[in-house]
Short mmCIF file of C-alpha atoms in Angstrom, two decimals:
data_model
loop_
_atom_site.label_atom_id
_atom_site.label_comp_id
_atom_site.label_asym_id
_atom_site.label_seq_id
_atom_site.Cartn_x
_atom_site.Cartn_y
_atom_site.Cartn_z
CA GLU A 1 24.03 -11.13 19.08
CA ASP A 2 21.59 -12.73 16.63
CA GLN A 3 20.54 -16.27 17.51
CA VAL A 4 18.55 -18.97 15.74
CA THR A 5 17.40 -22.18 17.41
CA GLN A 6 15.75 -24.98 15.49
CA SER A 7 13.78 -27.86 16.92
CA PRO A 8 13.62 -30.76 16.88
CA GLU A 9 17.17 -31.68 15.87
CA ALA A 10 15.87 -34.78 14.13
CA LEU A 11 12.39 -35.93 13.15
CA ARG A 12 11.22 -39.25 11.81
CA LEU A 13 7.80 -39.37 10.15
CA GLN A 14 5.75 -41.97 8.41
CA GLU A 15 4.67 -41.13 4.88
CA GLY A 16 1.53 -38.99 5.10
CA GLU A 17 2.12 -38.01 8.75
CA SER A 18 2.01 -34.21 8.87
CA SER A 19 4.21 -32.26 11.29
CA SER A 20 5.92 -28.91 11.92
CA LEU A 21 9.49 -27.76 12.32
CA ASN A 22 10.24 -24.81 14.58
CA CYS A 23 12.71 -21.95 14.20
CA SER A 24 13.00 -19.52 17.12
CA TYR A 25 15.05 -16.39 16.65
CA THR A 26 16.34 -13.28 18.37
CA VAL A 27 17.62 -10.58 16.07
CA SER A 28 18.17 -6.83 16.21
CA GLY A 29 15.60 -5.87 13.62
CA LEU A 30 14.52 -8.67 11.31
CA ARG A 31 15.26 -7.99 7.68
CA GLY A 32 14.26 -11.44 6.52
CA LEU A 33 13.88 -15.08 7.57
CA PHE A 34 14.83 -17.81 5.14
CA TRP A 35 14.13 -21.53 4.88
CA TYR A 36 16.42 -23.83 2.95
CA ARG A 37 16.42 -27.55 2.24
CA GLN A 38 19.76 -29.34 2.10
CA ASP A 39 20.41 -32.86 0.85
CA PRO A 40 23.60 -34.64 2.01
CA GLY A 41 26.73 -33.35 0.26
CA LYS A 42 24.81 -30.68 -1.69
CA GLY A 43 24.29 -26.95 -1.37
CA PRO A 44 21.24 -25.54 0.41
CA GLU A 45 18.21 -25.15 -1.85
CA PHE A 46 16.15 -22.02 -1.27
CA LEU A 47 12.56 -22.58 -0.19
CA PHE A 48 11.04 -19.41 1.30
CA THR A 49 11.74 -15.83 2.34
CA LEU A 50 9.49 -14.29 4.99
CA TYR A 51 9.59 -10.57 5.74
CA SER A 52 7.04 -9.70 8.40
CA ALA A 53 5.00 -11.26 11.18
CA GLY A 54 1.82 -12.88 9.94
CA GLU A 55 3.26 -13.73 6.56
CA GLU A 56 2.69 -17.22 5.12
CA LYS A 57 4.12 -18.89 2.02
CA GLU A 58 3.38 -22.27 0.46
CA LYS A 59 5.09 -24.57 -1.98
CA GLU A 60 3.71 -28.03 -2.68
CA ARG A 61 3.56 -29.84 0.68
CA LEU A 62 5.41 -27.10 2.56
CA LYS A 63 4.02 -24.03 4.27
CA ALA A 64 6.12 -21.48 6.16
CA THR A 65 4.73 -19.04 8.70
CA LEU A 66 6.29 -16.21 10.68
CA THR A 67 5.60 -14.55 14.04
CA LYS A 68 7.67 -11.96 15.88
CA LYS A 69 9.69 -14.64 17.65
CA GLU A 70 9.52 -17.80 15.57
CA SER A 71 8.79 -19.42 12.26
CA PHE A 72 7.23 -22.77 11.50
CA LEU A 73 7.69 -25.00 8.50
CA HIS A 74 4.61 -27.18 8.19
CA ILE A 75 4.91 -30.35 6.15
CA THR A 76 1.60 -31.82 5.02
CA ALA A 77 1.39 -35.48 4.01
CA PRO A 78 5.16 -35.83 3.55
CA LYS A 79 6.75 -38.25 1.12
CA PRO A 80 10.13 -40.02 1.36
CA GLU A 81 11.58 -37.50 -1.10
CA ASP A 82 10.99 -34.77 1.49
CA SER A 83 13.75 -36.33 3.61
CA ALA A 84 16.50 -33.73 4.02
CA THR A 85 17.93 -31.25 6.50
CA TYR A 86 15.87 -28.09 6.75
CA LEU A 87 17.81 -24.95 7.64
CA CYS A 88 16.40 -21.68 8.97
CA ALA A 89 18.40 -18.45 8.74
CA VAL A 90 17.81 -14.82 9.66
CA GLN A 91 19.14 -11.61 8.22
CA ALA A 92 19.32 -8.60 10.51
CA GLY A 93 18.74 -5.01 9.63
CA GLY A 94 18.08 -2.00 11.78
CA VAL A 95 20.33 0.74 13.05
CA THR A 96 23.47 -1.31 13.47
CA GLY A 97 22.90 -3.00 10.15
CA GLY A 98 23.93 -6.51 9.33
CA GLY A 99 25.23 -6.33 5.87
CA ASN A 100 24.46 -9.43 3.94
CA LYS A 101 25.12 -11.85 6.76
CA LEU A 102 22.86 -14.78 7.49
CA THR A 103 22.72 -16.38 10.90
CA PHE A 104 21.82 -20.05 10.51
CA GLY A 105 20.21 -22.47 12.90
CA THR A 106 21.69 -25.94 13.23
CA GLY A 107 18.91 -27.48 11.18
CA THR A 108 16.28 -30.20 11.54
CA GLN A 109 17.14 -33.52 9.95
CA LEU A 110 13.89 -34.97 8.59
CA LYS A 111 13.45 -38.57 7.56
CA VAL A 112 10.19 -39.72 6.01
CA GLU A 113 9.66 -43.47 5.88
CA LEU A 114 7.26 -45.59 3.84
CA ASP B 1 17.18 -19.02 -13.58
CA THR B 2 18.59 -19.18 -10.04
CA GLU B 3 21.70 -21.20 -10.77
CA VAL B 4 25.09 -20.82 -9.15
CA THR B 5 27.76 -23.14 -10.52
CA GLN B 6 30.91 -24.31 -8.77
CA THR B 7 33.98 -26.15 -9.98
CA PRO B 8 35.44 -28.58 -9.22
CA LYS B 9 32.86 -30.79 -7.51
CA HIS B 10 35.55 -32.65 -5.61
CA LEU B 11 39.14 -31.72 -4.77
CA VAL B 12 41.88 -33.63 -2.98
CA MET B 13 45.03 -31.70 -2.14
CA GLY B 14 48.15 -32.05 -0.05
CA MET B 15 49.17 -29.52 2.55
CA THR B 16 51.79 -27.99 0.25
CA ASN B 17 49.56 -27.65 -2.81
CA LYS B 18 48.01 -24.53 -4.29
CA LYS B 19 44.56 -24.87 -5.79
CA SER B 20 41.57 -22.66 -6.61
CA LEU B 21 37.83 -23.04 -6.31
CA LYS B 22 35.63 -21.29 -8.85
CA CYS B 23 32.09 -19.98 -8.69
CA GLU B 24 29.92 -18.39 -11.37
CA GLN B 25 26.47 -16.83 -11.49
CA HIS B 26 24.55 -15.14 -14.31
CA MET B 27 21.61 -13.77 -12.35
CA GLY B 28 22.96 -10.22 -12.27
CA HIS B 29 23.57 -10.49 -8.54
CA ARG B 30 26.05 -8.02 -7.08
CA ALA B 31 26.86 -9.81 -3.83
CA MET B 32 28.75 -13.10 -3.72
CA TYR B 33 29.75 -15.24 -0.74
CA TRP B 34 32.02 -18.06 0.31
CA TYR B 35 30.89 -20.41 3.08
CA LYS B 36 32.53 -23.40 4.72
CA GLN B 37 30.38 -26.26 5.95
CA LYS B 38 31.47 -29.17 8.12
CA ALA B 39 29.41 -32.33 8.45
CA LYS B 40 26.16 -31.89 10.37
CA LYS B 41 26.84 -28.17 10.93
CA PRO B 42 25.27 -25.14 9.27
CA PRO B 43 27.19 -23.11 6.68
CA GLU B 44 29.77 -20.78 8.19
CA LEU B 45 30.38 -17.46 6.42
CA MET B 46 33.93 -16.79 5.25
CA PHE B 47 33.84 -13.84 2.84
CA VAL B 48 31.38 -11.45 1.21
CA TYR B 49 31.95 -9.45 -1.94
CA SER B 50 29.66 -6.57 -2.71
CA TYR B 51 29.98 -4.88 -6.11
CA GLU B 52 33.27 -6.75 -6.60
CA LYS B 53 34.78 -5.35 -3.41
CA LEU B 54 35.50 -7.42 -0.31
CA SER B 55 33.01 -6.23 2.30
CA ILE B 56 33.18 -8.93 4.97
CA ASN B 57 36.07 -11.17 6.02
CA GLU B 58 35.12 -13.32 8.97
CA SER B 59 38.67 -13.54 10.35
CA VAL B 60 39.54 -16.31 7.92
CA PRO B 61 43.17 -17.57 7.95
CA SER B 62 45.35 -16.12 5.19
CA ARG B 63 45.78 -19.54 3.61
CA PHE B 64 42.35 -18.80 2.09
CA SER B 65 42.48 -15.93 -0.42
CA PRO B 66 39.31 -14.76 -2.18
CA GLU B 67 39.17 -12.98 -5.51
CA CYS B 68 36.31 -11.43 -7.47
CA PRO B 69 37.52 -10.84 -11.06
CA ASN B 70 34.12 -9.52 -12.20
CA SER B 71 30.50 -9.39 -11.10
CA SER B 72 29.80 -12.96 -12.26
CA LEU B 73 32.87 -14.76 -10.97
CA LEU B 74 34.26 -15.57 -7.56
CA ASN B 75 37.41 -17.53 -6.81
CA LEU B 76 38.84 -18.94 -3.61
CA HIS B 77 42.59 -19.56 -3.74
CA LEU B 78 43.90 -22.22 -1.38
CA HIS B 79 47.49 -22.57 -0.18
CA ALA B 80 49.15 -24.57 2.59
CA LEU B 81 45.86 -25.89 3.93
CA GLN B 82 45.53 -28.07 7.00
CA PRO B 83 43.57 -31.35 7.29
CA GLU B 84 40.99 -29.54 9.44
CA ASP B 85 40.16 -27.38 6.41
CA SER B 86 38.53 -30.40 4.80
CA ALA B 87 34.87 -29.45 4.31
CA LEU B 88 32.18 -28.57 1.78
CA TYR B 89 32.86 -25.11 0.36
CA LEU B 90 29.76 -23.30 -0.79
CA CYS B 91 29.39 -20.25 -2.98
CA ALA B 92 26.25 -18.13 -2.90
CA SER B 93 24.99 -14.96 -4.53
CA SER B 94 22.27 -12.39 -3.90
CA GLN B 95 20.97 -9.11 -5.21
CA GLU B 96 22.09 -5.99 -3.40
CA GLY B 97 19.28 -3.87 -2.12
CA ARG B 98 17.38 -2.54 0.85
CA GLY B 99 15.06 -5.44 1.44
CA PRO B 100 15.71 -9.02 2.46
CA GLU B 101 18.31 -10.56 0.22
CA THR B 102 17.74 -14.18 -0.63
CA GLN B 103 21.01 -16.00 -1.08
CA TYR B 104 21.17 -18.73 -3.72
CA PHE B 105 23.73 -21.43 -3.16
CA GLY B 106 25.79 -23.48 -5.54
CA PRO B 107 26.22 -27.26 -5.24
CA GLY B 108 29.52 -26.91 -3.39
CA THR B 109 33.05 -28.23 -3.72
CA ARG B 110 33.94 -31.15 -1.46
CA LEU B 111 37.54 -30.53 -0.35
CA LEU B 112 39.77 -33.13 1.26
CA VAL B 113 43.17 -32.04 2.58
CA LEU B 114 45.64 -34.86 3.16
#
């Protein structure tokens, strides 16, 4: 069974204090790993798709990296508007397939304070 | 444009009511999804439509009835719901293909069952 574990559950940072969020996964053949940002009461907003180990993607203050067992979301010099829940999800492929299903982690709730 | 729209934004219904949630996308995506999300939990997959055919039903109670009238539209018909069905209902869409399929989410419908 595919599993995704995110840590920490919650993170409080001062503005400008860089940090990383972790997403550990076990999946039968990784088809893709996805990062989303979700604000309270809103739908998840797509951030990144990672396909293979060693891949890195950046967007503004965010950088996502992928290894064979985990992914990191690095936040450089965060601002209060970066406060949100960050969700990691995996999509399985391989022999048994996985259709279009995503397996989500429980998220990291980030709060950035002035 | 990566926009998925959902109506209504909010819905309050009694346990004997019948209502429908609507979702629309114009990205040419051929897979569409319904998710249910409870507070502080990740999205939970309910249904997947692929090329307008139901491909995944995650053992959802029959009081939820999905419909895909065409490749751009997805409905979720609600009947005789229970208070525990109160949640944020999210629609998503993705391209169909061999590679990783990024799912784009709508803003959600906040449902309250009294």
